[in-house]
């Protein structure tokens, strides 16, 4: 990336706004496409019967 670049994050739409020279943007686009891939994991919601979500979160942090 050049010294005149800018990368901004717009979280509500999960968007990156990149300003730079065209060659650098094309290179960044290839890098982003290689990283931004669907995950292989599945997410299943689990209904807690006895513990509160905050208790569970304290016992099993990220």
PDB file of C-alpha atoms in Angstrom:
ATOM      1  CA  UNK A   1       0.000   0.000   0.000  1.00  0.00           C
ATOM      2  CA  UNK A   2       1.147   3.504  -0.708  1.00  0.00           C
ATOM      3  CA  UNK A   3       1.610   6.378   1.714  1.00  0.00           C
ATOM      4  CA  UNK A   4      -1.534   8.000   0.294  1.00  0.00           C
ATOM      5  CA  UNK A   5      -3.840   5.098   1.100  1.00  0.00           C
ATOM      6  CA  UNK A   6      -6.795   4.853   3.432  1.00  0.00           C
ATOM      7  CA  UNK A   7      -8.790   1.895   4.705  1.00  0.00           C
ATOM      8  CA  UNK A   8     -12.054   2.521   6.526  1.00  0.00           C
ATOM      9  CA  UNK A   9     -14.391   0.003   8.091  1.00  0.00           C
ATOM     10  CA  UNK A  10     -18.151   0.435   7.867  1.00  0.00           C
ATOM     11  CA  UNK A  11     -19.408  -2.153  10.343  1.00  0.00           C
ATOM     12  CA  UNK A  12     -23.193  -1.908   9.692  1.00  0.00           C
ATOM     13  CA  UNK A  13     -22.699  -3.383   6.223  1.00  0.00           C
ATOM     14  CA  UNK A  14     -19.479  -5.323   6.931  1.00  0.00           C
ATOM     15  CA  UNK A  15     -17.692  -3.183   4.336  1.00  0.00           C
ATOM     16  CA  UNK A  16     -14.106  -2.049   3.797  1.00  0.00           C
ATOM     17  CA  UNK A  17     -13.641   1.240   1.944  1.00  0.00           C
ATOM     18  CA  UNK A  18     -10.164   1.371   0.411  1.00  0.00           C
ATOM     19  CA  UNK A  19      -8.598   4.293  -1.417  1.00  0.00           C
ATOM     20  CA  UNK A  20      -5.242   3.787  -3.098  1.00  0.00           C
ATOM     21  CA  UNK A  21      -3.722   3.380  -6.533  1.00  0.00           C
ATOM     22  CA  UNK A  22      -5.577   0.943  -8.803  1.00  0.00           C
ATOM     23  CA  UNK A  23      -2.758  -1.638  -8.803  1.00  0.00           C
ATOM     24  CA  UNK A  24      -2.679  -1.693  -5.010  1.00  0.00           C
ATOM     25  CA  UNK A  25      -6.462  -2.011  -4.772  1.00  0.00           C
ATOM     26  CA  UNK A  26      -6.398  -4.974  -7.173  1.00  0.00           C
ATOM     27  CA  UNK A  27      -3.678  -6.622  -5.053  1.00  0.00           C
ATOM     28  CA  UNK A  28      -5.625  -5.980  -1.841  1.00  0.00           C
ATOM     29  CA  UNK A  29      -8.780  -7.330  -3.450  1.00  0.00           C
ATOM     30  CA  UNK A  30      -7.003 -10.625  -4.215  1.00  0.00           C
ATOM     31  CA  UNK A  31      -5.727 -10.822  -0.631  1.00  0.00           C
ATOM     32  CA  UNK A  32      -9.160 -10.045   0.829  1.00  0.00           C
ATOM     33  CA  UNK A  33     -10.859 -12.619  -1.413  1.00  0.00           C
ATOM     34  CA  UNK A  34      -8.409 -15.299  -0.275  1.00  0.00           C
ATOM     35  CA  UNK A  35      -9.124 -14.497   3.381  1.00  0.00           C
ATOM     36  CA  UNK A  36     -12.881 -13.844   3.186  1.00  0.00           C
ATOM     37  CA  UNK A  37     -14.052 -17.422   2.755  1.00  0.00           C
ATOM     38  CA  UNK A  38     -16.994 -19.267   4.288  1.00  0.00           C
ATOM     39  CA  UNK A  39     -16.116 -21.225   7.376  1.00  0.00           C
ATOM     40  CA  UNK A  40     -16.414 -24.981   7.591  1.00  0.00           C
ATOM     41  CA  UNK A  41     -18.037 -24.908  11.006  1.00  0.00           C
ATOM     42  CA  UNK A  42     -21.727 -25.007  11.758  1.00  0.00           C
ATOM     43  CA  UNK A  43     -23.383 -22.994  14.501  1.00  0.00           C
ATOM     44  CA  UNK A  44     -26.147 -24.581  16.516  1.00  0.00           C
ATOM     45  CA  UNK A  45     -28.158 -22.608  19.082  1.00  0.00           C
ATOM     46  CA  UNK A  46     -28.433 -24.342  22.451  1.00  0.00           C
ATOM     47  CA  UNK A  47     -31.237 -23.591  24.899  1.00  0.00           C
ATOM     48  CA  UNK A  48     -29.832 -23.339  28.430  1.00  0.00           C
ATOM     49  CA  UNK A  49     -32.037 -25.017  31.029  1.00  0.00           C
ATOM     50  CA  UNK A  50     -30.375 -24.068  34.318  1.00  0.00           C
ATOM     51  CA  UNK A  51     -27.412 -21.733  33.833  1.00  0.00           C
ATOM     52  CA  UNK A  52     -27.667 -18.107  32.799  1.00  0.00           C
ATOM     53  CA  UNK A  53     -25.844 -17.024  29.641  1.00  0.00           C
ATOM     54  CA  UNK A  54     -23.590 -14.711  31.679  1.00  0.00           C
ATOM     55  CA  UNK A  55     -22.531 -17.592  33.966  1.00  0.00           C
ATOM     56  CA  UNK A  56     -21.802 -19.764  30.955  1.00  0.00           C
ATOM     57  CA  UNK A  57     -19.812 -16.946  29.340  1.00  0.00           C
ATOM     58  CA  UNK A  58     -17.622 -16.495  32.445  1.00  0.00           C
ATOM     59  CA  UNK A  59     -16.821 -20.210  32.591  1.00  0.00           C
ATOM     60  CA  UNK A  60     -16.128 -20.539  28.854  1.00  0.00           C
ATOM     61  CA  UNK A  61     -14.559 -17.320  27.549  1.00  0.00           C
ATOM     62  CA  UNK A  62     -13.432 -17.033  23.940  1.00  0.00           C
TER      63      UNK A  62
END
